[in-house]
Short mmCIF file of C-alpha atoms in Angstrom, two decimals:
data_model
loop_
_atom_site.label_atom_id
_atom_site.label_comp_id
_atom_site.label_asym_id
_atom_site.label_seq_id
_atom_site.Cartn_x
_atom_site.Cartn_y
_atom_site.Cartn_z
CA MET L 22 -62.45 2.46 -7.71
CA GLU L 23 -58.91 2.95 -10.09
CA PHE L 24 -58.70 5.79 -12.52
CA ASN L 25 -56.16 5.18 -15.06
CA LEU L 26 -54.87 8.27 -16.80
CA LYS L 27 -54.57 9.31 -20.58
CA ARG L 28 -51.53 7.37 -21.63
CA THR L 29 -49.39 9.18 -24.09
CA PRO L 30 -46.53 7.61 -26.11
CA VAL L 31 -43.16 9.53 -26.46
CA ALA L 32 -40.96 8.06 -29.39
CA THR L 33 -36.98 7.25 -28.15
CA LEU L 34 -34.63 5.53 -29.27
CA SER L 35 -34.30 1.82 -28.79
CA TYR L 36 -31.54 -1.07 -29.43
CA SER L 37 -32.54 -4.71 -31.04
CA LEU L 38 -28.69 -4.80 -30.84
CA ASP L 39 -25.97 -2.59 -28.91
CA THR L 40 -22.53 -4.47 -29.04
CA VAL L 41 -18.95 -4.46 -29.92
CA SER L 42 -17.13 -7.79 -30.67
CA GLU L 43 -13.27 -8.30 -31.24
CA GLN L 44 -11.92 -10.37 -33.80
CA PRO L 45 -8.31 -11.58 -34.03
CA VAL L 46 -5.91 -11.66 -36.87
CA ASP L 47 -3.11 -14.03 -36.62
CA ILE L 48 -0.85 -14.92 -39.98
CA ASP L 49 2.02 -16.12 -41.29
CA PHE L 50 3.12 -15.66 -45.05
CA THR L 51 5.91 -15.17 -47.07
CA LEU L 52 6.54 -12.50 -49.95
CA PRO L 53 5.93 -13.13 -53.40
CA ASP L 54 8.56 -13.76 -55.60
CA TYR L 55 8.27 -10.75 -57.46
CA CYS L 56 8.94 -8.84 -54.05
CA PRO L 57 12.62 -8.37 -52.89
CA ASP L 58 13.76 -9.39 -49.35
CA ILE L 59 13.08 -7.77 -46.31
CA GLU L 60 16.26 -5.29 -44.89
CA LYS L 61 14.10 -3.36 -42.22
CA LEU L 62 10.48 -3.00 -41.28
CA LEU L 63 8.68 0.26 -41.69
CA ARG L 64 4.93 -0.11 -40.60
CA CYS L 65 2.70 -2.56 -40.30
CA LYS L 66 -1.00 -1.37 -41.18
CA LEU L 67 -4.65 -3.80 -40.63
CA THR L 68 -7.36 -2.04 -42.00
CA PRO L 69 -10.59 -4.11 -41.83
CA LYS L 70 -13.49 -3.35 -44.12
CA ILE L 71 -17.39 -4.57 -44.73
CA TYR L 72 -18.51 -5.53 -47.70
CA SER L 73 -21.80 -6.77 -46.83
CA ARG L 74 -24.44 -6.77 -43.78
CA ASN L 75 -27.60 -8.95 -43.85
CA LEU L 76 -30.17 -8.62 -40.79
CA SER L 77 -32.58 -11.63 -41.16
CA GLY L 78 -33.75 -14.51 -38.83
CA GLY L 79 -33.14 -12.69 -35.38
CA GLN L 80 -29.40 -12.23 -36.33
CA LEU L 81 -27.05 -9.45 -38.41
CA GLN L 82 -24.13 -11.02 -40.51
CA LEU L 83 -21.35 -8.55 -41.39
CA ASP L 84 -19.14 -10.44 -44.15
CA GLY L 85 -15.80 -8.26 -44.76
CA ASN L 86 -11.85 -8.45 -45.39
CA THR L 87 -9.14 -7.32 -43.20
CA VAL L 88 -6.03 -6.22 -45.06
CA VAL L 89 -2.60 -6.41 -43.96
CA SER L 90 -0.42 -4.09 -45.73
CA VAL L 91 3.49 -3.80 -44.26
CA LEU L 92 6.04 -1.09 -45.89
CA TYR L 93 9.21 -2.17 -45.65
CA MET L 94 12.46 -1.25 -46.53
CA ASP L 95 14.23 -3.75 -49.16
CA SER L 96 17.68 -5.15 -48.86
CA GLU L 97 18.99 -4.75 -52.45
CA SER L 98 18.17 -1.03 -53.21
CA ARG L 99 17.21 0.22 -49.65
CA ARG L 100 14.01 1.37 -50.74
CA VAL L 101 10.53 1.52 -49.75
CA ARG L 102 8.48 -1.55 -50.87
CA ALA L 103 5.06 -2.73 -49.65
CA VAL L 104 3.37 -6.37 -49.43
CA GLU L 105 -0.28 -6.94 -48.74
CA GLN L 106 -2.16 -10.14 -47.99
CA THR L 107 -5.90 -10.41 -47.66
CA VAL L 108 -7.80 -12.16 -44.60
CA PRO L 109 -11.40 -12.81 -44.68
CA PHE L 110 -13.54 -12.54 -41.82
CA SER L 111 -17.59 -13.27 -40.93
CA ALA L 112 -19.30 -11.92 -37.70
CA VAL L 113 -22.61 -12.72 -36.47
CA PHE L 114 -24.75 -11.19 -33.80
CA ARG L 115 -28.34 -11.92 -32.41
CA LEU L 116 -30.66 -9.37 -31.67
CA LYS L 117 -32.71 -9.46 -28.66
CA ASP L 118 -36.23 -9.12 -30.90
CA THR L 119 -36.24 -8.44 -34.96
CA PRO L 120 -37.61 -5.19 -35.50
CA GLU L 121 -40.09 -4.40 -38.60
CA ASN L 122 -38.47 -1.14 -39.16
CA TYR L 123 -34.57 -0.40 -37.91
CA ALA L 124 -31.65 1.40 -38.99
CA LEU L 125 -27.94 -0.30 -38.97
CA GLN L 126 -24.94 1.16 -37.65
CA THR L 127 -21.83 -0.54 -38.01
CA SER L 128 -18.01 -0.03 -37.91
CA VAL L 129 -14.75 -1.11 -37.46
CA LYS L 130 -11.36 0.05 -36.09
CA CYS L 131 -8.00 -1.68 -35.83
CA GLU L 132 -7.27 -1.97 -32.16
CA TYR L 133 -3.51 -2.99 -32.09
CA VAL L 134 -1.03 -5.02 -34.58
CA ASN L 135 2.38 -6.34 -34.14
CA CYS L 136 4.26 -7.35 -37.32
CA ARG L 137 8.08 -9.58 -36.89
CA ALA L 138 10.15 -10.61 -39.56
CA LEU L 139 11.08 -14.48 -39.27
CA SER L 140 13.32 -14.14 -42.10
CA ARG L 141 14.20 -11.82 -45.38
CA ARG L 142 11.02 -12.99 -46.64
CA ARG L 143 8.42 -14.33 -44.04
CA LEU L 144 6.56 -12.50 -42.08
CA THR L 145 4.31 -12.95 -38.60
CA VAL L 146 1.31 -10.91 -37.98
CA HIS L 147 -0.70 -10.80 -34.72
CA GLY L 148 -3.42 -7.99 -33.85
CA ALA L 149 -7.02 -7.42 -33.24
CA PHE L 150 -9.84 -5.24 -34.63
CA SER L 151 -13.69 -4.62 -32.97
CA VAL L 152 -16.58 -4.64 -34.75
CA CYS L 153 -19.30 -2.71 -33.54
CA ALA L 154 -23.10 -2.93 -34.41
CA LYS L 155 -26.24 -1.66 -33.91
CA ALA L 156 -29.69 -2.48 -34.86
CA ILE L 157 -31.81 0.61 -33.70
CA THR L 158 -35.41 1.24 -33.96
CA LYS L 159 -38.67 3.41 -32.60
CA GLY L 160 -39.26 2.93 -29.01
CA GLU L 161 -41.60 4.69 -26.16
CA THR L 162 -41.73 6.19 -22.88
CA GLU L 163 -45.74 6.39 -21.85
CA LEU L 164 -46.32 9.50 -19.85
CA TYR L 165 -49.77 10.03 -18.23
CA SER L 166 -52.08 12.54 -18.70
CA PRO L 167 -55.54 13.26 -16.53
CA GLU L 168 -58.46 14.19 -18.54
CA GLY L 169 -61.92 13.75 -17.63
CA ILE L 170 -61.91 12.15 -14.02
CA GLU L 171 -64.24 14.01 -11.92
CA ASN L 172 -63.73 14.81 -8.00
CA VAL L 173 -59.93 14.39 -8.33
CA GLU L 174 -57.27 17.68 -8.61
CA PHE L 175 -54.16 17.10 -10.10
CA LEU L 176 -51.40 18.60 -9.85
CA THR L 177 -49.99 19.45 -13.18
CA ARG L 178 -46.76 20.75 -14.80
CA ASP L 179 -46.05 21.36 -18.80
CA VAL L 180 -42.69 19.91 -19.76
CA GLU L 181 -41.15 20.47 -23.27
CA LEU L 182 -39.34 17.25 -24.05
CA THR L 183 -37.72 15.85 -27.39
CA THR L 184 -39.53 13.28 -28.96
CA LEU L 185 -37.60 10.89 -31.83
CA SER L 186 -39.39 12.13 -35.06
CA ALA L 187 -37.93 9.98 -37.56
CA LEU L 188 -34.92 7.62 -38.32
CA GLY L 189 -32.87 5.84 -41.00
CA SER L 190 -29.84 4.36 -42.60
CA SER L 191 -28.60 3.29 -46.27
CA GLN L 192 -26.07 2.23 -47.77
CA PHE L 193 -24.47 3.87 -51.39
CA SER L 194 -21.09 3.51 -53.49
CA VAL L 195 -19.33 6.49 -54.47
CA GLY L 196 -16.37 6.05 -57.34
CA ASP L 197 -14.34 7.35 -60.00
CA GLU L 198 -11.73 7.19 -62.33
CA ILE L 199 -8.88 9.17 -61.32
CA ILE L 200 -6.98 10.85 -63.87
CA VAL L 201 -3.21 11.36 -62.71
CA SER L 202 -2.11 15.10 -64.09
CA GLY L 203 1.10 16.67 -62.98
CA LYS L 204 2.71 13.99 -61.45
CA PRO L 205 4.18 10.65 -62.33
CA PRO L 206 1.96 8.07 -63.50
CA VAL L 207 0.95 5.47 -60.61
CA GLU L 208 2.27 1.84 -61.47
CA LEU L 209 2.44 0.32 -58.18
CA VAL L 210 0.29 1.64 -54.90
CA LEU L 211 1.94 1.07 -51.55
CA ASP L 212 -0.66 2.53 -49.24
CA SER L 213 -4.03 3.74 -49.36
CA SER L 214 -6.45 5.64 -47.34
CA VAL L 215 -10.28 6.71 -47.78
CA SER L 216 -12.08 8.82 -45.54
CA ALA L 217 -15.24 10.62 -45.69
CA ARG L 218 -17.34 13.67 -44.44
CA ILE L 219 -20.93 15.59 -44.94
CA THR L 220 -20.04 18.94 -45.92
CA GLU L 221 -23.99 20.32 -46.12
CA THR L 222 -27.64 18.79 -45.60
CA ARG L 223 -30.66 19.81 -46.72
CA VAL L 224 -34.22 18.40 -45.05
CA MET L 225 -36.74 18.23 -47.16
CA PRO L 226 -40.02 16.53 -46.17
CA ASP L 227 -39.36 12.54 -44.73
CA ARG L 228 -35.65 12.94 -46.37
CA LEU L 229 -32.71 14.15 -46.11
CA SER L 230 -30.46 15.41 -48.73
CA LEU L 231 -26.88 14.63 -48.31
CA SER L 232 -23.52 16.46 -49.78
CA GLY L 233 -20.66 15.24 -48.96
CA GLU L 234 -16.27 14.55 -49.81
CA LEU L 235 -14.46 11.43 -50.24
CA THR L 236 -10.99 12.07 -49.77
CA VAL L 237 -8.56 9.54 -51.30
CA LYS L 238 -4.83 9.62 -50.34
CA LEU L 239 -2.18 7.50 -52.44
CA LEU L 240 0.97 6.44 -51.70
CA TYR L 241 2.81 4.73 -54.65
CA LEU L 242 5.56 4.37 -56.74
CA SER L 243 5.84 5.44 -60.70
CA GLY L 244 7.94 2.52 -61.21
CA THR L 245 9.56 -0.69 -59.48
CA ASP L 246 13.02 1.34 -59.73
CA SER L 247 11.44 4.69 -58.81
CA ALA L 248 13.93 6.49 -56.25
CA LYS L 249 11.65 7.48 -53.43
CA PRO L 250 7.52 6.83 -53.48
CA GLU L 251 5.09 9.92 -54.67
CA ARG L 252 1.64 11.30 -52.92
CA LEU L 253 -1.35 11.47 -54.73
CA ASP L 254 -4.38 13.32 -52.55
CA TYR L 255 -7.73 13.28 -54.21
CA ILE L 256 -11.07 14.49 -53.36
CA ILE L 257 -14.04 12.95 -54.90
CA PRO L 258 -17.44 14.74 -54.24
CA PHE L 259 -21.25 12.94 -53.50
CA ALA L 260 -24.72 13.51 -53.31
CA GLU L 261 -27.15 10.72 -51.48
CA ALA L 262 -30.83 11.33 -50.42
CA LEU L 263 -31.55 9.21 -47.13
CA GLU L 264 -34.95 8.60 -46.57
CA CYS L 265 -36.16 9.47 -43.23
CA GLU L 266 -40.00 9.12 -42.45
CA GLY L 267 -41.29 12.25 -39.99
CA LEU L 268 -38.29 14.47 -40.81
CA THR L 269 -39.34 18.44 -40.77
CA ASP L 270 -37.27 21.40 -40.86
CA GLU L 271 -38.04 22.03 -36.76
CA CYS L 272 -36.22 18.53 -36.33
CA VAL L 273 -32.65 18.32 -35.19
CA THR L 274 -30.50 15.58 -36.85
CA CYS L 275 -27.99 13.12 -35.46
CA LEU L 276 -25.62 12.24 -38.49
CA ASN L 277 -23.47 9.12 -38.56
CA LEU L 278 -21.10 8.43 -41.98
CA ASP L 279 -18.60 5.65 -41.98
CA VAL L 280 -16.58 4.22 -45.04
CA MET L 281 -17.59 0.58 -44.78
CA SER L 282 -15.02 -0.54 -47.10
CA TYR L 283 -12.90 0.41 -50.66
CA ASP L 284 -11.06 -1.13 -53.05
CA ILE L 285 -8.45 1.07 -55.26
CA ARG L 286 -7.02 -0.89 -58.77
CA LEU L 287 -5.32 -0.02 -61.39
CA LYS L 288 -6.59 0.33 -64.87
CA ASN L 289 -4.59 0.37 -67.82
CA ASP L 290 -5.91 2.62 -71.07
CA ILE L 291 -4.03 1.37 -74.21
CA LEU L 292 -4.23 4.81 -75.65
CA SER L 293 -2.51 6.39 -72.48
CA GLU L 294 0.78 5.84 -70.95
CA ASN L 295 -0.72 7.22 -67.72
CA PRO L 296 -2.88 4.17 -65.96
CA LEU L 297 -5.95 5.30 -64.36
CA VAL L 298 -6.58 5.11 -60.54
CA ASN L 299 -10.02 3.41 -59.79
CA VAL L 300 -11.57 3.99 -56.86
CA ASP L 301 -14.88 2.45 -55.57
CA ALA L 302 -15.91 2.86 -51.80
CA LYS L 303 -19.13 1.64 -49.99
CA LEU L 304 -20.71 4.36 -47.25
CA SER L 305 -22.95 3.61 -44.57
CA CYS L 306 -25.19 7.00 -43.18
CA PHE L 307 -27.42 6.72 -40.11
CA ALA L 308 -29.17 9.68 -39.31
CA ALA L 309 -31.75 10.01 -36.08
CA ALA L 310 -34.16 13.34 -35.98
CA TYR L 311 -35.52 15.05 -32.76
CA HIS L 312 -38.23 17.71 -32.24
CA PRO L 313 -39.61 19.40 -29.30
CA GLU L 314 -43.15 18.69 -28.40
CA SER L 315 -45.16 19.91 -25.15
CA PHE L 316 -46.72 17.46 -22.63
CA SER L 317 -49.03 18.17 -19.53
CA ILE L 318 -48.19 15.92 -16.62
CA ALA L 319 -49.54 14.98 -13.14
CA LEU L 320 -47.17 15.08 -10.18
CA ASP L 321 -49.65 14.56 -7.88
CA ALA L 322 -53.25 14.11 -6.85
CA PHE L 323 -56.08 13.90 -4.43
CA GLY L 324 -59.73 13.26 -4.21
CA THR L 325 -62.98 15.71 -2.92
CA GLU L 326 -65.29 13.64 -2.25
CA ASN L 327 -63.54 10.05 -1.17
CA VAL L 328 -59.89 9.62 -0.04
CA CYS L 329 -57.69 8.71 -2.97
CA GLU L 330 -53.97 7.75 -3.93
CA PRO L 331 -51.97 8.13 -6.55
CA GLU L 332 -49.51 5.84 -8.12
CA ILE L 333 -46.20 7.26 -8.72
CA THR L 334 -44.09 6.07 -11.83
CA ARG L 335 -40.40 7.34 -12.82
CA VAL L 336 -40.02 8.18 -16.40
CA THR L 337 -36.43 9.26 -17.72
CA ALA L 338 -37.26 11.83 -20.85
CA PRO L 339 -34.70 13.87 -22.64
CA SER L 340 -35.60 17.76 -23.25
CA ASP L 341 -33.73 20.80 -24.77
CA THR L 342 -32.01 18.95 -27.47
CA ASN L 343 -29.27 20.90 -29.80
CA LEU L 344 -26.51 20.26 -32.27
CA VAL L 345 -23.26 21.59 -31.37
CA THR L 346 -20.84 22.18 -33.88
CA ASP L 347 -17.38 23.66 -34.07
CA ASN L 348 -14.55 23.94 -36.53
CA PHE L 349 -11.15 24.95 -34.90
CA MET L 350 -7.20 24.98 -36.12
CA LEU L 351 -4.65 22.48 -34.00
CA LYS L 352 -1.07 23.77 -34.24
CA ASP L 353 2.01 21.71 -32.56
CA ALA L 354 5.68 20.90 -32.91
CA LEU L 355 6.49 17.65 -33.19
CA GLN L 356 10.04 15.99 -32.17
CA LEU L 357 11.34 13.35 -34.66
CA ASP L 358 14.50 11.39 -33.74
CA ASP L 359 18.21 11.67 -33.85
CA SER L 360 18.88 10.20 -36.81
CA GLY L 361 17.99 13.62 -38.73
CA ILE L 362 15.28 13.74 -41.46
CA SER L 363 16.46 15.07 -44.57
CA GLU L 364 12.75 14.96 -46.31
CA ILE L 365 9.29 13.90 -45.65
CA ILE L 366 7.74 11.49 -47.98
CA ASP L 367 4.53 10.61 -46.52
CA PHE L 368 2.45 12.44 -43.64
CA THR L 369 -0.90 11.28 -42.44
CA ALA L 370 -3.24 11.90 -39.76
CA GLU L 371 -5.30 9.27 -38.25
CA LYS L 372 -8.52 10.26 -35.67
CA CYS L 373 -9.31 8.63 -32.43
CA PRO L 374 -12.69 8.65 -30.91
CA LEU L 375 -14.07 11.87 -29.35
CA THR L 376 -14.55 11.90 -25.71
CA VAL L 377 -16.99 14.27 -24.15
CA THR L 378 -18.04 15.23 -20.42
CA ALA L 379 -19.86 18.44 -18.93
CA SER L 380 -19.14 21.00 -16.25
CA ASP L 381 -21.01 24.36 -15.47
CA GLY L 382 -22.71 24.46 -19.03
CA ARG L 383 -19.47 23.58 -20.61
CA LEU L 384 -18.18 20.77 -22.90
CA SER L 385 -14.97 19.19 -22.38
CA LEU L 386 -14.03 17.79 -25.75
CA SER L 387 -10.86 15.26 -25.73
CA SER L 388 -9.28 13.15 -28.79
CA LYS L 389 -5.74 12.20 -29.73
CA LEU L 390 -4.57 12.48 -33.16
CA ASN L 391 -2.01 9.49 -34.10
CA ILE L 392 0.69 11.50 -36.77
CA CYS L 393 2.34 9.00 -39.20
CA ILE L 394 5.37 9.82 -40.98
CA LEU L 395 7.52 8.46 -43.92
CA ALA L 396 10.86 9.89 -44.32
CA LEU L 397 14.25 9.94 -45.55
CA ASN L 398 17.11 10.21 -43.02
CA SER L 399 20.48 11.92 -43.67
CA GLU L 400 21.64 8.71 -45.71
CA GLY L 401 18.46 8.82 -47.90
CA GLU L 402 17.65 5.43 -46.09
CA PRO L 403 13.44 5.42 -45.70
CA VAL L 404 12.37 5.99 -41.86
CA TYR L 405 9.23 5.43 -39.99
CA LEU L 406 7.55 7.48 -36.92
CA GLU L 407 4.86 7.89 -35.05
CA ARG L 408 3.71 10.65 -32.70
CA SER L 409 0.86 11.30 -30.81
CA VAL L 410 -1.01 14.64 -31.05
CA ASP L 411 -3.94 15.52 -27.67
CA VAL L 412 -6.89 17.07 -29.11
CA ASN L 413 -8.33 19.26 -26.47
CA ARG L 414 -11.40 21.52 -26.93
CA GLU L 415 -13.92 23.28 -24.66
CA LEU L 416 -17.63 24.72 -25.92
CA GLU L 417 -20.47 26.41 -24.40
CA ALA L 418 -23.35 24.11 -24.11
CA ASP L 419 -25.55 23.08 -21.57
CA GLY L 420 -26.82 19.28 -21.28
CA ASN L 421 -26.37 16.13 -19.46
CA SER L 422 -26.24 13.28 -22.16
CA PHE L 423 -24.48 13.53 -25.65
CA SER L 424 -24.93 11.48 -28.52
CA CYS L 425 -23.27 11.24 -31.75
CA PRO L 426 -19.82 12.79 -31.15
CA GLU L 427 -17.72 13.30 -34.23
CA ILE L 428 -14.36 14.73 -35.14
CA ASN L 429 -13.16 14.65 -38.82
CA ILE L 430 -9.96 16.33 -40.26
CA VAL L 431 -11.06 19.14 -42.99
CA SER L 432 -7.27 19.83 -43.95
CA LEU L 433 -3.65 18.91 -42.63
CA SER L 434 -0.31 20.49 -43.56
CA TYR L 435 3.35 20.68 -42.21
CA ARG L 436 6.38 22.09 -42.06
CA LEU L 437 9.84 20.39 -41.96
CA ALA L 438 11.64 23.42 -39.47
CA ASP L 439 14.64 21.29 -39.08
CA ASN L 440 15.83 17.49 -39.37
CA ASN L 441 14.46 17.19 -35.65
CA SER L 442 10.73 18.57 -35.60
CA VAL L 443 7.98 19.33 -37.72
CA GLU L 444 5.57 22.06 -37.36
CA LEU L 445 1.87 20.44 -37.43
CA ARG L 446 -1.22 22.75 -38.48
CA CYS L 447 -4.40 20.54 -38.94
CA GLU L 448 -8.29 21.81 -38.86
CA LEU L 449 -10.93 19.80 -37.43
CA SER L 450 -14.31 19.85 -37.37
CA CYS L 451 -16.33 18.28 -34.43
CA SER L 452 -20.32 17.95 -33.96
CA ILE L 453 -22.41 16.34 -30.87
CA ILE L 454 -25.78 16.34 -30.23
CA THR L 455 -26.51 17.50 -26.66
CA SER L 456 -29.96 17.04 -24.62
CA ARG L 457 -30.58 17.43 -20.70
CA SER L 458 -32.25 13.87 -19.30
CA GLU L 459 -34.54 14.51 -16.82
CA ASN L 460 -36.32 12.20 -14.40
CA LEU L 461 -39.80 12.90 -13.80
CA ASP L 462 -41.81 11.23 -11.13
CA ILE L 463 -45.27 11.33 -12.16
CA VAL L 464 -48.70 10.12 -11.72
CA CYS L 465 -50.11 6.76 -13.90
CA SER L 466 -53.16 5.71 -12.02
CA VAL L 467 -55.26 7.07 -8.68
CA ASN L 468 -57.13 4.78 -6.45
CA CYS L 469 -60.14 6.02 -4.81
CA CYS L 470 -61.78 4.56 -2.17
CA ASP L 471 -65.45 4.65 -2.46
CA ASP L 472 -65.99 3.33 1.46
CA LYS L 473 -63.37 5.91 2.51
CA PRO L 474 -65.52 9.11 1.80
CA ILE L 475 -63.73 12.65 3.18
CA ARG L 476 -65.48 14.09 6.52
CA LYS L 477 -67.10 17.58 5.60
CA LYS L 478 -66.81 20.28 7.73
CA SER L 479 -69.61 22.08 8.90
CA CYS L 480 -68.49 25.58 8.42
CA ALA L 481 -68.53 27.31 4.78
CA LEU L 482 -65.16 28.46 5.43
CA THR L 483 -61.93 27.85 7.52
CA LEU L 484 -59.20 30.54 8.35
CA TYR L 485 -55.81 28.78 8.02
CA PHE L 486 -52.39 30.65 9.18
CA ALA L 487 -49.64 29.90 6.72
CA ASP L 488 -46.20 29.77 6.99
CA LYS L 489 -43.78 31.03 4.92
CA GLY L 490 -42.54 28.92 2.15
CA GLU L 491 -45.64 26.49 2.02
CA ARG L 492 -46.89 25.57 -1.28
CA LEU L 493 -50.64 26.42 -1.82
CA TRP L 494 -51.41 23.02 -3.06
CA ASP L 495 -50.05 21.29 0.31
CA ILE L 496 -52.61 23.25 1.75
CA ALA L 497 -55.38 22.16 -0.81
CA LYS L 498 -54.53 18.48 -0.44
CA ALA L 499 -54.13 18.99 3.41
CA TYR L 500 -58.08 20.09 3.30
CA SER L 501 -59.47 18.24 0.38
CA THR L 502 -60.42 21.80 -1.63
CA PRO L 503 -59.83 22.38 -5.30
CA LYS L 504 -56.46 25.00 -5.37
CA ASN L 505 -58.49 27.38 -7.78
CA LEU L 506 -61.40 27.63 -4.88
CA ILE L 507 -58.86 28.71 -2.48
CA GLU L 508 -57.15 31.14 -5.15
CA GLU L 509 -60.67 32.56 -5.97
CA GLU L 510 -61.80 33.02 -1.96
CA ASN L 511 -58.56 35.17 -1.42
CA GLY L 512 -57.14 36.88 -4.59
CA THR L 513 -53.95 36.36 -6.22
CA VAL L 514 -51.94 33.43 -4.30
CA ALA L 515 -48.44 32.46 -4.94
CA ASP L 516 -47.57 28.88 -5.61
CA ILE L 517 -45.04 29.21 -2.73
CA LEU L 518 -45.50 31.83 -0.04
CA ALA L 519 -43.17 34.49 0.04
CA GLU L 520 -44.41 35.53 3.58
CA PRO L 521 -46.79 34.42 6.33
CA GLN L 522 -50.16 34.86 5.44
CA MET L 523 -53.75 34.25 6.59
CA LEU L 524 -55.89 32.40 3.74
CA LEU L 525 -60.17 31.43 3.96
CA ILE L 526 -59.85 27.67 2.87
CA PRO L 527 -63.66 26.78 1.21
CA THR L 528 -65.49 24.14 2.29
CA VAL L 529 -66.33 22.07 -0.83
#
């Protein structure tokens, strides 16, 4: 006869889609008539943007544009100029299955870009960007617990595991009209970047309230005859509520915020000589919440009336899930080229993904910052430089599995120490979800052989001389006697004997 143990589902993350696709970008184009001729290329940047995503019919479709922007020095005034081209793209991913309730997580990243001037007015660009797409839903890992099974003894253990309690994702827009004050008016945008970070979260029943900042950085000309570009940094605060059914105060929440796309336009006001800068950004947010839960599992079993064989299955379950955060300051001295820098026009930092390793209760975090410098040399001509800065950080934390590693730039400042070096100060914040994944060999069913009864001893008690280190459970199993009866007959007995001991084994 087979006895099935009570099955208890444990909610876990399950992926119907988890893939990365590389999209090529290959274009040739000629400068518009209003752009002056190219004397020297300074920088080429590739910015992919997702404008829409649709999951239906078993496939996820992402549509967007790739913006190729080129900074160059013109041949007439030898000043910074810019040209931009937009290339549409569409990426389609087929899912293993189509879940009813799901959360989407998508992101894009430039992999590489090469630009070459075929002539003073013609450019060729070759590059690629990656599209990461995930469709996430609630899956189940089954645990088993013994309930209501007679004449079978179970070796049980209470475990505290982490279960997935809430899952959610949303898209929302953040926008504002920037009034430029204290600076020359914006007439031509040369370059732009938009980043977002969450500054505060507040948990409500089945809902997560988010507060954050959208950071807009512009490099612009106040006129086509401007001697040099101007910089504008602007912060747009935002607030958003994310629906997460099952979310409570006890949960540990993993968050991911990504800028899907953004548009920056100049809006001329007939009543003002200073054009407004209109910013519209589309953001996506993903959240997964976990909470601890206690379970009783069976590690072994034996019969007291008939011979029984337990069926063992292995499950992997996470436990001890925590959110680890850290803020720190990075300082470095960047060596520039030998041409001599007289003035820095623009100084930006691009973050790279965060890599995490663990050893002896410590987390080692590593990443890189790509520093982009637009400057004037000693002759007053624009030059462009890139430098890579290593980011390394160690934190005290336990765990053997990690999720949602995030690193964000909180603030960035610099000082031109001399014409060949720059002192960098960058405040960074990082966060990561840590957990301990445990492999458990547990009993899922017991097969009791009705035709194999256990032969009973004629005596009421058996003397057993146990050695040091023996387990009481193994002794009970060998004699087909419940462990609690041995404990009652002998008083307090340790589960693992610390020294040799004589035990009285009752016959059932």
